[in-house]
Coordinates of C-alpha atoms (C1' of nucleotides) in Angstrom, one line a residue:
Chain A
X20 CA -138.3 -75.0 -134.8
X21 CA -137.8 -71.4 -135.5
X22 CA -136.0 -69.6 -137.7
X23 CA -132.3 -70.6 -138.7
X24 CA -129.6 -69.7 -136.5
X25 CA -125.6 -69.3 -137.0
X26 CA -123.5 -69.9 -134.2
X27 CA -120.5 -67.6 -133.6
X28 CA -117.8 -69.5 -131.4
X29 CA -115.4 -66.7 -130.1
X30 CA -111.9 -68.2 -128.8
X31 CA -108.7 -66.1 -129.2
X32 CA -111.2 -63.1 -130.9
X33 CA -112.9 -62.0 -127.8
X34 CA -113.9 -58.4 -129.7
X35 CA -116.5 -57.3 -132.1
X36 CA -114.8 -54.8 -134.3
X37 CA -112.7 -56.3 -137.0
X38 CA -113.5 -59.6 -135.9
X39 CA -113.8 -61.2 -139.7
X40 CA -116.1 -64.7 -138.6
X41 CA -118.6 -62.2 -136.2
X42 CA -119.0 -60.0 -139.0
X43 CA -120.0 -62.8 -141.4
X44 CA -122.2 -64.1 -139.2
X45 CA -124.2 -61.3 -138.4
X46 CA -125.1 -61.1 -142.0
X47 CA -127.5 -63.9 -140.9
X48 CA -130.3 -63.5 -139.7
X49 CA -129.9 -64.3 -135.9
X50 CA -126.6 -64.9 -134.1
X51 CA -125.7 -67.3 -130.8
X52 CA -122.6 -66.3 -129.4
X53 CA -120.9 -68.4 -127.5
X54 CA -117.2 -69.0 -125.5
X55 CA -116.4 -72.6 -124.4
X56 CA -113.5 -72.5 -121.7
X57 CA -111.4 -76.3 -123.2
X58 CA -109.5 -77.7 -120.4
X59 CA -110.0 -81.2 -122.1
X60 CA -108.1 -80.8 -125.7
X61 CA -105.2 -78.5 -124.0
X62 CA -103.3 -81.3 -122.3
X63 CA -100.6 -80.2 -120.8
X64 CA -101.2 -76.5 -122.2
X65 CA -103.8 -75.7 -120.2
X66 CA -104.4 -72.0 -119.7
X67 CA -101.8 -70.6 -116.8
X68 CA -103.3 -68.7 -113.7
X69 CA -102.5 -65.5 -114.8
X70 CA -104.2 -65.8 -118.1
X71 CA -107.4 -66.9 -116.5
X72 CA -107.4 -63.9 -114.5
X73 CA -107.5 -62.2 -117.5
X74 CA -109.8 -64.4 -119.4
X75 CA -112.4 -63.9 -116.7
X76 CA -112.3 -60.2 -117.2
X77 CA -112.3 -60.2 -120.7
X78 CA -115.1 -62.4 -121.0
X79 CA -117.2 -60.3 -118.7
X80 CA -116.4 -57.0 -121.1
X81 CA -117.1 -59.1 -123.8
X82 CA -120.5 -60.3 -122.9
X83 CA -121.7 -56.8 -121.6
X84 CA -120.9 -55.1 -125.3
X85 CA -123.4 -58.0 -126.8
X86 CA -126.1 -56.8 -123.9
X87 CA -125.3 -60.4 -122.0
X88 CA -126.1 -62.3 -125.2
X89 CA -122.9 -64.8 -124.7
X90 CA -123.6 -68.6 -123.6
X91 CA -120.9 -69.6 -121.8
X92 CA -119.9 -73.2 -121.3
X93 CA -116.9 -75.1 -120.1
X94 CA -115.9 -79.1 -121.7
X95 CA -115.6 -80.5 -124.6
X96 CA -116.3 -77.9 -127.4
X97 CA -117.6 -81.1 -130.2
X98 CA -120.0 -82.2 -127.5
X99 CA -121.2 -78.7 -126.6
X100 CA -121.7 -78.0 -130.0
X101 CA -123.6 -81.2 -130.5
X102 CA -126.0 -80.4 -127.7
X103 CA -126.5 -76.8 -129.1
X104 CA -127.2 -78.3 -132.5
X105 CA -129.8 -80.6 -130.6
X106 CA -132.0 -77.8 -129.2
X107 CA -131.4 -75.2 -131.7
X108 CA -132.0 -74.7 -135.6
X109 CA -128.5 -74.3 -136.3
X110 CA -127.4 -74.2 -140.2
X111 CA -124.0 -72.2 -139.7
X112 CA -121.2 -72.5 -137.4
X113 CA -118.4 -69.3 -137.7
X114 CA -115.3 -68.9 -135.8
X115 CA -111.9 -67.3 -136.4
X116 CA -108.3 -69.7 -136.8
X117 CA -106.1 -70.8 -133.8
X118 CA -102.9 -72.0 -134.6
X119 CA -101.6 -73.7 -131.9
X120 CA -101.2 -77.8 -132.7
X121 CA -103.8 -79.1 -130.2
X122 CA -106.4 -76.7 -131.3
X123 CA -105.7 -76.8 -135.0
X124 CA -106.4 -80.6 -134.6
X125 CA -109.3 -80.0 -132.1
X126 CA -110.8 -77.4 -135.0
X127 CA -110.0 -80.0 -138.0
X128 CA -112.0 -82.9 -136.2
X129 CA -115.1 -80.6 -135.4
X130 CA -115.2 -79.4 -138.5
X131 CA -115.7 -82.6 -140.2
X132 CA -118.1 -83.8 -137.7
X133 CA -120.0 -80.7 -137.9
X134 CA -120.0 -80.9 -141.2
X135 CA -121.6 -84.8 -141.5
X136 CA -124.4 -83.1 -139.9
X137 CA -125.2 -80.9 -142.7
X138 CA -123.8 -78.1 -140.8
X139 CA -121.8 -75.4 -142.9
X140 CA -118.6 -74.5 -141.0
X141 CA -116.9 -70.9 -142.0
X142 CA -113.5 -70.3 -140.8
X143 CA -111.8 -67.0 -141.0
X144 CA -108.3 -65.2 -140.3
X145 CA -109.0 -63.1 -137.5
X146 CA -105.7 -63.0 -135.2
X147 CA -102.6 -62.9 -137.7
X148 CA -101.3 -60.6 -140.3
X149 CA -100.6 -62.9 -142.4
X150 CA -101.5 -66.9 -142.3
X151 CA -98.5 -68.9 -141.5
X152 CA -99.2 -71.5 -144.6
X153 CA -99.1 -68.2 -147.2
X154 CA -95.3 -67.2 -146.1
X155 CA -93.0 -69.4 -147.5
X156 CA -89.5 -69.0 -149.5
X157 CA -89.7 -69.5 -153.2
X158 CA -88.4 -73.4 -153.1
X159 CA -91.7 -73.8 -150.4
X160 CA -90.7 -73.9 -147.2
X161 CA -90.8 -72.4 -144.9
X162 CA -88.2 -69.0 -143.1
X163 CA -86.0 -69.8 -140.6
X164 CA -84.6 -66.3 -140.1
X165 CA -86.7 -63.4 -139.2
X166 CA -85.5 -60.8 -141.5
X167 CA -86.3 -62.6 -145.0
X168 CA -89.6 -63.7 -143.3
X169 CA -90.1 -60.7 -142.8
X170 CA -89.2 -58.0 -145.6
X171 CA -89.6 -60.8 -148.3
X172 CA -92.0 -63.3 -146.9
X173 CA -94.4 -60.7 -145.5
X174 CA -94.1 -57.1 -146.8
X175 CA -93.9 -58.2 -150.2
X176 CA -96.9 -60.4 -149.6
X177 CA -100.6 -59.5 -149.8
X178 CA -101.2 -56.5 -147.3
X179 CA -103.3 -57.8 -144.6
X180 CA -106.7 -57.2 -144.4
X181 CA -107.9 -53.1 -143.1
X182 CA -109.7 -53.2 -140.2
X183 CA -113.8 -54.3 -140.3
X184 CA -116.4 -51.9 -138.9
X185 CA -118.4 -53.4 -135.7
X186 CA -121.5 -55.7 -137.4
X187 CA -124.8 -53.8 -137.2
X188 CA -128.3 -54.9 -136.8
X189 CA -127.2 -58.1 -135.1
X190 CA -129.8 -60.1 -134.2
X191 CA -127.8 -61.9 -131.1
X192 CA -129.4 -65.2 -129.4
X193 CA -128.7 -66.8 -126.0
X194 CA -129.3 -70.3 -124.4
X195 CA -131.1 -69.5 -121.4
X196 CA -131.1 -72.9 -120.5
X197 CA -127.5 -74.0 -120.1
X198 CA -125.3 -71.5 -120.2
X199 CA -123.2 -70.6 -117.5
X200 CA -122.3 -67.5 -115.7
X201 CA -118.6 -66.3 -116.0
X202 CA -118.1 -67.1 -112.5
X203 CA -119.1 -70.3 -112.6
X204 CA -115.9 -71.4 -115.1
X205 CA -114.0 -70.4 -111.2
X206 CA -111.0 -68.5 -113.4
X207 CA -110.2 -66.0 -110.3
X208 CA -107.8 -68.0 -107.9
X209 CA -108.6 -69.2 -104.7
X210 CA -105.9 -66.7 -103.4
X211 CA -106.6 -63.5 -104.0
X212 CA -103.4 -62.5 -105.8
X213 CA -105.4 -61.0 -108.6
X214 CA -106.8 -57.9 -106.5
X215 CA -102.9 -56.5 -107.0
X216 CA -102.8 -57.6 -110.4
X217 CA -106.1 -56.1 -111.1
X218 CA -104.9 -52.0 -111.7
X219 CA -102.5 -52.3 -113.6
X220 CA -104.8 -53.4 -116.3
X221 CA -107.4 -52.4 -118.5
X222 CA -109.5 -55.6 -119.6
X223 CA -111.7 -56.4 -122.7
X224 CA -112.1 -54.7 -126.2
X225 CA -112.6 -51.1 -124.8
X226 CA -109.6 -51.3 -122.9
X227 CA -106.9 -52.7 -125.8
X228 CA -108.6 -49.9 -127.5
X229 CA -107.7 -47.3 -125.0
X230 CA -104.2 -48.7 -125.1
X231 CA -103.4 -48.5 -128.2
X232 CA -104.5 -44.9 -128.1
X233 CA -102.0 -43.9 -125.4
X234 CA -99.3 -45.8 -126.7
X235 CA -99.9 -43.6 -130.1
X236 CA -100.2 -40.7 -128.3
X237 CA -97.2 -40.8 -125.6
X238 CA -95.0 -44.0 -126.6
X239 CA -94.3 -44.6 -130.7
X240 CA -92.3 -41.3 -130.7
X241 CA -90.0 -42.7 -128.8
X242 CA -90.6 -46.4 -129.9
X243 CA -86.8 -47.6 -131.4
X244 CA -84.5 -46.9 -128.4
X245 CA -87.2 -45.9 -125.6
X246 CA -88.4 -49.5 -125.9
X247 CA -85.7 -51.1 -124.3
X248 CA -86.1 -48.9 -120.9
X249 CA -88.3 -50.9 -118.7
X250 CA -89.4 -48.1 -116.7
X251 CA -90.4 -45.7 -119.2
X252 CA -93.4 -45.8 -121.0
X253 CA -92.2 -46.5 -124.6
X254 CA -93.8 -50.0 -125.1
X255 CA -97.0 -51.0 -126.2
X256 CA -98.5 -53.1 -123.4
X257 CA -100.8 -54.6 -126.1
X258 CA -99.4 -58.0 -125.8
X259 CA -102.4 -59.7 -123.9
X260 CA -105.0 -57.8 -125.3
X261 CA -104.3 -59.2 -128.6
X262 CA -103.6 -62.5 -127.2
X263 CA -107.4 -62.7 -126.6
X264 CA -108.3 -60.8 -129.6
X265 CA -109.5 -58.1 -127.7
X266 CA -107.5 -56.0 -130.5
X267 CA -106.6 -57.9 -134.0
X268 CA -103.3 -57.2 -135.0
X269 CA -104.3 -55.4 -138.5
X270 CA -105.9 -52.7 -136.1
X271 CA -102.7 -52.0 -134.3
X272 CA -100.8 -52.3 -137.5
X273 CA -102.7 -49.5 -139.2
X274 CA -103.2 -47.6 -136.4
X275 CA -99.5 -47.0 -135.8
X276 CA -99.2 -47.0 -140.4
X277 CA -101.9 -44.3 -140.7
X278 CA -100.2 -42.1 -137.6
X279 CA -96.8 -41.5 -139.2
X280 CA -94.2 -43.0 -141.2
X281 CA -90.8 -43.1 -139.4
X282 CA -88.5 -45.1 -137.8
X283 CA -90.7 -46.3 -134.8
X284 CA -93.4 -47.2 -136.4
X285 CA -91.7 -49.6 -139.0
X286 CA -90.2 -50.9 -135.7
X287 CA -92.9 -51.2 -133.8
X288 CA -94.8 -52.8 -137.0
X289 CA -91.8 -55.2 -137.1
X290 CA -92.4 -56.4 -133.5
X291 CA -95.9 -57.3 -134.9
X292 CA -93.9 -59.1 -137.4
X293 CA -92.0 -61.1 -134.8
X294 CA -95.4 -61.8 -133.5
X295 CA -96.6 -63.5 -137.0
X296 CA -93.1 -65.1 -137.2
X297 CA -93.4 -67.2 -134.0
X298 CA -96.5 -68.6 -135.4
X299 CA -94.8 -69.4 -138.3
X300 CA -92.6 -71.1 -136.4
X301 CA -94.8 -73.2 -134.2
X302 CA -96.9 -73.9 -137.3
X303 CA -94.3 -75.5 -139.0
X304 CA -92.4 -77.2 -136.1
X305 CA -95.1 -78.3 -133.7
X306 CA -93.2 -79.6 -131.5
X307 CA -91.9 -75.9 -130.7
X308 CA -93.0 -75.5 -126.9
X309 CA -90.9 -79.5 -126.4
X310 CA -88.3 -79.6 -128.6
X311 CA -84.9 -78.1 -128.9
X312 CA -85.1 -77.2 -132.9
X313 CA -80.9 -77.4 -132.6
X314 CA -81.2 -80.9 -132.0
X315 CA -77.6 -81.0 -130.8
X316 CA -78.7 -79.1 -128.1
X317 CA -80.4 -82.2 -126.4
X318 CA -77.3 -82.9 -125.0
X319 CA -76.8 -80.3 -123.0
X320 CA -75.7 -80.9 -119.6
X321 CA -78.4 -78.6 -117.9
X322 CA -78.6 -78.4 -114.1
X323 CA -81.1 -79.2 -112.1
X324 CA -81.0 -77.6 -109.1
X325 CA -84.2 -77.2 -107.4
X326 CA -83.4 -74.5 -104.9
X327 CA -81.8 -71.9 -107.5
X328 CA -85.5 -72.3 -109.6
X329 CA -87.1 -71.6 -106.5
X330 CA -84.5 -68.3 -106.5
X331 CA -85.5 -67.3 -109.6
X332 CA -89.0 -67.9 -110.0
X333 CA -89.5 -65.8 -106.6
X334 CA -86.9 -62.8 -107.4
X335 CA -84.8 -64.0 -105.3
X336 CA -81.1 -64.4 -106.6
X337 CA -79.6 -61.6 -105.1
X338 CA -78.8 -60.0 -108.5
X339 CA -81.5 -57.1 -108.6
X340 CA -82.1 -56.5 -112.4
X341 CA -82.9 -60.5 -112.3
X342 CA -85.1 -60.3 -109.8
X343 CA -87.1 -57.0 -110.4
X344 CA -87.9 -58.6 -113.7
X345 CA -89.4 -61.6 -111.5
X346 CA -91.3 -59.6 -109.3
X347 CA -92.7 -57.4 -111.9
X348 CA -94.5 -60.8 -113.4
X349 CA -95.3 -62.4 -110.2
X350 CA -97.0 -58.5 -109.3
X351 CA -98.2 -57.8 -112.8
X352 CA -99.0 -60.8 -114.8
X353 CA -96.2 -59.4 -117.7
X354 CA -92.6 -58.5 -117.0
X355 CA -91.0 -55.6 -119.5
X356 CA -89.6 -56.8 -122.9
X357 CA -85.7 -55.9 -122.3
X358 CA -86.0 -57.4 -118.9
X359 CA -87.6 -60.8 -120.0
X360 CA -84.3 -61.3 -122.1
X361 CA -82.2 -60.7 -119.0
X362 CA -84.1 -63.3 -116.8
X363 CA -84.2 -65.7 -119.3
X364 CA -80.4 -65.3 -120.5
X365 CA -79.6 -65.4 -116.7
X366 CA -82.0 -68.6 -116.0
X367 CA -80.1 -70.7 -119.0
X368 CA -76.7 -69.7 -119.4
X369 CA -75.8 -68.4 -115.7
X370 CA -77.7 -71.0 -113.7
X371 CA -77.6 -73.7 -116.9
X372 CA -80.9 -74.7 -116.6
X373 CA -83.2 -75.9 -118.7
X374 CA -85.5 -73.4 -120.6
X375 CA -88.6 -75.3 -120.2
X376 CA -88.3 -74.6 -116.7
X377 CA -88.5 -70.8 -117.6
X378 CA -91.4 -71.5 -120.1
X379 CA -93.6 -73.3 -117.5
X380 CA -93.7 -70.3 -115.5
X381 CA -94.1 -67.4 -117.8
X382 CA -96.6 -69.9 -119.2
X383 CA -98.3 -69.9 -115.6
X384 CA -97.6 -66.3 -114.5
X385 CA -97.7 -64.0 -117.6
X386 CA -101.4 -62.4 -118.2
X387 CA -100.1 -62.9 -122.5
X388 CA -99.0 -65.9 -122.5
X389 CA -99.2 -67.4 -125.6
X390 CA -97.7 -70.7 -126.9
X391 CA -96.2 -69.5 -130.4
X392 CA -94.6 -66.1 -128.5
X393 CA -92.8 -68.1 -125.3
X394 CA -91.7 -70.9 -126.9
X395 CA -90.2 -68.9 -129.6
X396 CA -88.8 -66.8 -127.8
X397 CA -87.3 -69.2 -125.0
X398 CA -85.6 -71.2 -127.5
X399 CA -84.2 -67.9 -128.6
X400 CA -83.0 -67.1 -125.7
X401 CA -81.7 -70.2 -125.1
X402 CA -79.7 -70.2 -128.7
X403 CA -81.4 -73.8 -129.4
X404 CA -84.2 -71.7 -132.0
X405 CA -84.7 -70.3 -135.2
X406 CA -82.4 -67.2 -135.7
X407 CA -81.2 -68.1 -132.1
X408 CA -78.8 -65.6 -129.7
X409 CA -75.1 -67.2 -130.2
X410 CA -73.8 -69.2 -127.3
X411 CA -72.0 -66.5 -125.9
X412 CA -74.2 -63.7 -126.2
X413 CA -74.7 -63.9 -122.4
X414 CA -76.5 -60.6 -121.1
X415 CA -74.4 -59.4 -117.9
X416 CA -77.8 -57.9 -115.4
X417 CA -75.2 -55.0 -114.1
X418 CA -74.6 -54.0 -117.2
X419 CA -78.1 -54.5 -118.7
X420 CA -78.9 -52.3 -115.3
X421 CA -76.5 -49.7 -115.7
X422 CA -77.8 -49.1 -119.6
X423 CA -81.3 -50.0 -119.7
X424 CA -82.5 -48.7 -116.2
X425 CA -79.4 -45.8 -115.7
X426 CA -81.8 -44.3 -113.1
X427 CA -82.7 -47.4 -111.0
X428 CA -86.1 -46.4 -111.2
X429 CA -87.2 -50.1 -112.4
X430 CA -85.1 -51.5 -109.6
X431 CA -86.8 -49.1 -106.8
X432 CA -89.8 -49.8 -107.8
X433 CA -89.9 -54.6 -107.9
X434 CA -87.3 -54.3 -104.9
X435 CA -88.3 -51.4 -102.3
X436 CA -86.0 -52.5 -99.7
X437 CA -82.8 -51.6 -102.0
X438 CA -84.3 -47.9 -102.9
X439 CA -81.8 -46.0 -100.3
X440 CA -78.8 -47.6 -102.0
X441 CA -77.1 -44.9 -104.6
X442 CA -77.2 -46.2 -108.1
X443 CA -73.8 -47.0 -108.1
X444 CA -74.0 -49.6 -106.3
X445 CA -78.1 -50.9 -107.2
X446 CA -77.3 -53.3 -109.7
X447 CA -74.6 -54.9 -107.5
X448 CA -75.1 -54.5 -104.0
X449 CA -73.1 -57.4 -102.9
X450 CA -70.2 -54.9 -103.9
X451 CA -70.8 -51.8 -102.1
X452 CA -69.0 -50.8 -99.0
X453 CA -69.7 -51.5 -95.7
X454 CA -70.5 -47.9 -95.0
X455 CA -72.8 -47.9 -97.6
X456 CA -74.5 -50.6 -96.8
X457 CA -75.1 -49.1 -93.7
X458 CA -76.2 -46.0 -94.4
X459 CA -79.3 -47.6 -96.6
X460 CA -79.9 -49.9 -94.0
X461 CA -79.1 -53.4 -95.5
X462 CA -77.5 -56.3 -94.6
X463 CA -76.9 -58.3 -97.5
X464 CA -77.9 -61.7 -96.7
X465 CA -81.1 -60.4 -94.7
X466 CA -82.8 -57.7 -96.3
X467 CA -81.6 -58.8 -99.5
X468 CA -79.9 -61.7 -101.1
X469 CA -76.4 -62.8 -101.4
X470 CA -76.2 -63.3 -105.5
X471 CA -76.9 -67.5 -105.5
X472 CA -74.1 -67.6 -108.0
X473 CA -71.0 -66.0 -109.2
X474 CA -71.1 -63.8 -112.5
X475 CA -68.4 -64.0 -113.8
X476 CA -68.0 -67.8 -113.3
X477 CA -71.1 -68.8 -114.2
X478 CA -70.7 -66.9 -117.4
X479 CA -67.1 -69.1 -118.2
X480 CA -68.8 -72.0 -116.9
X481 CA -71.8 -71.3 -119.6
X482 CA -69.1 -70.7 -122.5
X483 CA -67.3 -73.8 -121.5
X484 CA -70.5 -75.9 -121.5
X485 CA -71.5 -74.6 -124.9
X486 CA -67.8 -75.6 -126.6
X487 CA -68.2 -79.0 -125.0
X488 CA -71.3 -79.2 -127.4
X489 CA -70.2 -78.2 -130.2
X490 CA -67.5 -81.0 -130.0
X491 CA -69.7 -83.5 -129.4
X492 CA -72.1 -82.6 -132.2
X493 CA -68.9 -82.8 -134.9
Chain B
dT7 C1' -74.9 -76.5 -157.9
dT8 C1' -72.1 -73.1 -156.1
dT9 C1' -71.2 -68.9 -154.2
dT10 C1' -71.9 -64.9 -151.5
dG11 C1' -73.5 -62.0 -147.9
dA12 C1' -75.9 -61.8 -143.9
dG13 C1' -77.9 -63.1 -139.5
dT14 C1' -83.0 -58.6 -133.2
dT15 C1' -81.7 -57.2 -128.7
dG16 C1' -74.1 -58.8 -125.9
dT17 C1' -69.7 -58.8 -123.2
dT18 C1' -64.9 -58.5 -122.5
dC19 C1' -60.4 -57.4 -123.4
dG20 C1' -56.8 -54.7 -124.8
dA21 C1' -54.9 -51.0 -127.6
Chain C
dG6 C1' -63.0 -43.2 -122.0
dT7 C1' -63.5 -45.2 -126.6
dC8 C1' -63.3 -48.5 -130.1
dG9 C1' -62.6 -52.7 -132.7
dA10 C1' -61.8 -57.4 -132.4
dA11 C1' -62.7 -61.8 -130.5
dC12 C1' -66.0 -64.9 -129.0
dA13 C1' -67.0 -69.8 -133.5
dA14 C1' -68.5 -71.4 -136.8
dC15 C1' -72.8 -72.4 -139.2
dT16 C1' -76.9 -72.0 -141.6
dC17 C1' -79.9 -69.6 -144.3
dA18 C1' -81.6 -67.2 -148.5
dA19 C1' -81.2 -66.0 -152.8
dA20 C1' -78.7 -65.1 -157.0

DNA sequence: TTTTGAGTTGTTCGA
DNA sequence: GTCGAACAACTCAAA
């Protein structure tokens, strides 16, 4: 055998700048990349369509920057590693922490194994600000309300760690026997939905990069209030890119620190901060993505009407804010911020059902879907979480129209067959006048749905349903 | 231990 | 048209 040889494992790090374990390991003197695709230790969180679209791309970029030097594999990641420990003179495995439960155990149980071997395993942080195990309140547990977590827990923390320079004189290895191709983990689906999803993206490290640049350049200025118009360009679109690590978080968070101080950065920075705080979350309640953390809310008498999830989950409930926002992530792979809290609010507490029915499909259908971010922020939504929405904060999609989208560009663009109607009547069609009707050339009920419920109702039916609960739980 | 102030994102109603 | 109150209490965090 040859020389000794440290294995890089990239997972949710799929960069090379800042990227803490990569770094380490390139001090070595020769490097194997590799990326195992796990569909054995997810279980039931197997990665969604959507993300695998994006995983493909991302692990193309990714293996072009190291000049094709990535083995690629696709099983077990223990039995992998064993074979690669069999046929190379491996002395150092490196990767960066996941957090998610199932890999946190997967990690924990290759580690030990590995090191039985004789193998020396080096773990790094490479995709949070701040670890979730080193923010805690004073009596040592852990925040259950975002702003304490936040302005105590993690400003007055350690400051997390500036950005690391791309390794140099990296000596990269590749298996040449048994490594796949990207194509051969079969990510793209079978129908070619991706091909529309494919423009509105900009895949891998170079791209994140890119973003980040524009959104500094034509979207912080704006950040606080432009944020919540979903047709304007005021958010950061970041979200999946530092899902795969294609950006770390600490170089967005100094990016946006070293281009001003105002207003919109500290928000933006605090978005990041909501980011680190769902982590927290699932970190210390594993059982996030399944489990109501209101407990009382396990008796809610949810609905389970298959035909009005069918509705929603194709953008098809008649009420067009709802149902731009589910087009947009059916066309995109991502669905605007605002607009995400208006088809969730309108999934639980106008149609009463079940969030887990809205967190399967974002986790199938959004390109950044991420277990700590969608089941944080469905339980939110729901008002079952941490910090939770009240029961009757109930977002009204006319209104939310009317404020967030005053031009109806949003709307025009998700549903093309309501773009001759005049704003007055966009956000509620069903009550616009005959003549008007006519004059765009709609027959409600044809072109476009009748709403599949009743506003106003639902909303009394929501409150009602929510007292109810509160009795029982007293 | 007790107390106090505060808690991402809303809507409706009535003055 | 604007504005404050009601919606309901509860839990959290820290002094």
């Amino acid at each position: 055998m040859n020389k000794p040889i440290a294995i890089h494992w990239f997972r949710q790090d799929l960069r090379l700048s800042d990227n803490p374990a990569f770094y380490e390991a390139s001090k070595e003197s020769a490097v194997l990349p590799v990326y195992i695709l796990d569909d054995v230790n997810s279980a039931e969180f197997k990665m969604g369509g959507a993300s695998r679209f994006w995983l493909n791309h991302s692990l193309t970029s990714l293996k072009n920057s190291l000049d094709q030097n990535l083995s690629i594999y696709h099983g077990d990641p223990l039995e992998i590693l064993l074979d690669l420990l069999g046929r190379f003179n491996i002395k150092d495995v490196y990767w960066n922490r996941c957090y998610e439960p199932w890999r946190i155990k997967r990690d924990t149980h290759i580690k030990e194994e590995l090191i039985k071997l004789g193998v020396s395993v080096h773990t790094y942080n490479g995709s949070l600000l701040w670890e979730p195990w080193t923010i805690k309140k004073a009596d040592g547990t852990p925040y259950k309300v975002f702003t304490p977590f936040y302005r105590r827990g993690c400003l007055q923390s350690k400051e997390p760690r500036d950005p690391l320079p791309n390794p140099n004189n990296t000596d990269l290895l590749r298996d040449t026997n048994n490594s796949l191709a990207v194509d051969d983990l079969s990510l793209l689906p079978s129908i070619n939905w991706d091909i529309e999803m494919k423009p509105y993206w900009n895949i891998g490290e170079d791209g994140a990069h890119q973003r980040l640049e524009e959104f500094l350049k034509n979207g912080i200025e704006n950040y606080k209030e432009g944020r919540n118009e979903p047709s304007k360009p005021f958010v950061s679109r970041l979200s999946p890119h530092l899902h795969f690590g294609e950006i770390s978080p600490n170089q967005a968070w100094y990016a946006a620190m070293h281009k001003s101080e105002d207003i919109n950065v500290d928000t933006f920075c605090s978005e990041l901060g909501w980011r680190e705080f769902s982590y927290s979350q699932l970190y210390f309640n594993p059982e996030l993505p399944k489990k109501n953390l209101q407990s009382k809310f396990d008796l809610f008498p949810w609905d389970k009407d298959e035909k009005k999830i069918s509705a929603w989950q194709k953008g098809q409930t008649g009420i067009p804010m709802v149902d731009a926002g589910m087009r947009e992530l059916w066309l995109t792979g991502s669905m605007h911020n605002r607009v995400r809290m208006v088809v969730g609010s309108f999934l639980v507490k106008n149609l009463l059902l079940h969030w887990h029915h809205g967190e399967r499909w974002f986790w199938d259908c959004l390109v950044d879907a991420d277990l700590a971010s969608n089941s944080a922020s469905w339980q939110w939504i729901a008002g079952c979480g941490a910090d939770a929405a009240p029961y009757f904060r109930i977002f009204n999609p006319i209104t939310q129209g009317q404020r967030f989208d005053s031009d109806g560009d949003y709307i025009r663009t998700y549903i093309p067959e309501l773009k001759s109607l005049p704003n007055k009547y966009l956000f509620n069609p069903w009550e616009a006048p005959q003549e008007e009707l006519d004059k765009a050339n709609i027959v409600i009920g044809e072109d476009y749905p009748r709403p599949i419920i009743d506003l106003k109702l639902s909303r009394q039916n929501a409150l009602d349903a929510f007292k109810t609960l509160k009795k029982r739980d007293s």
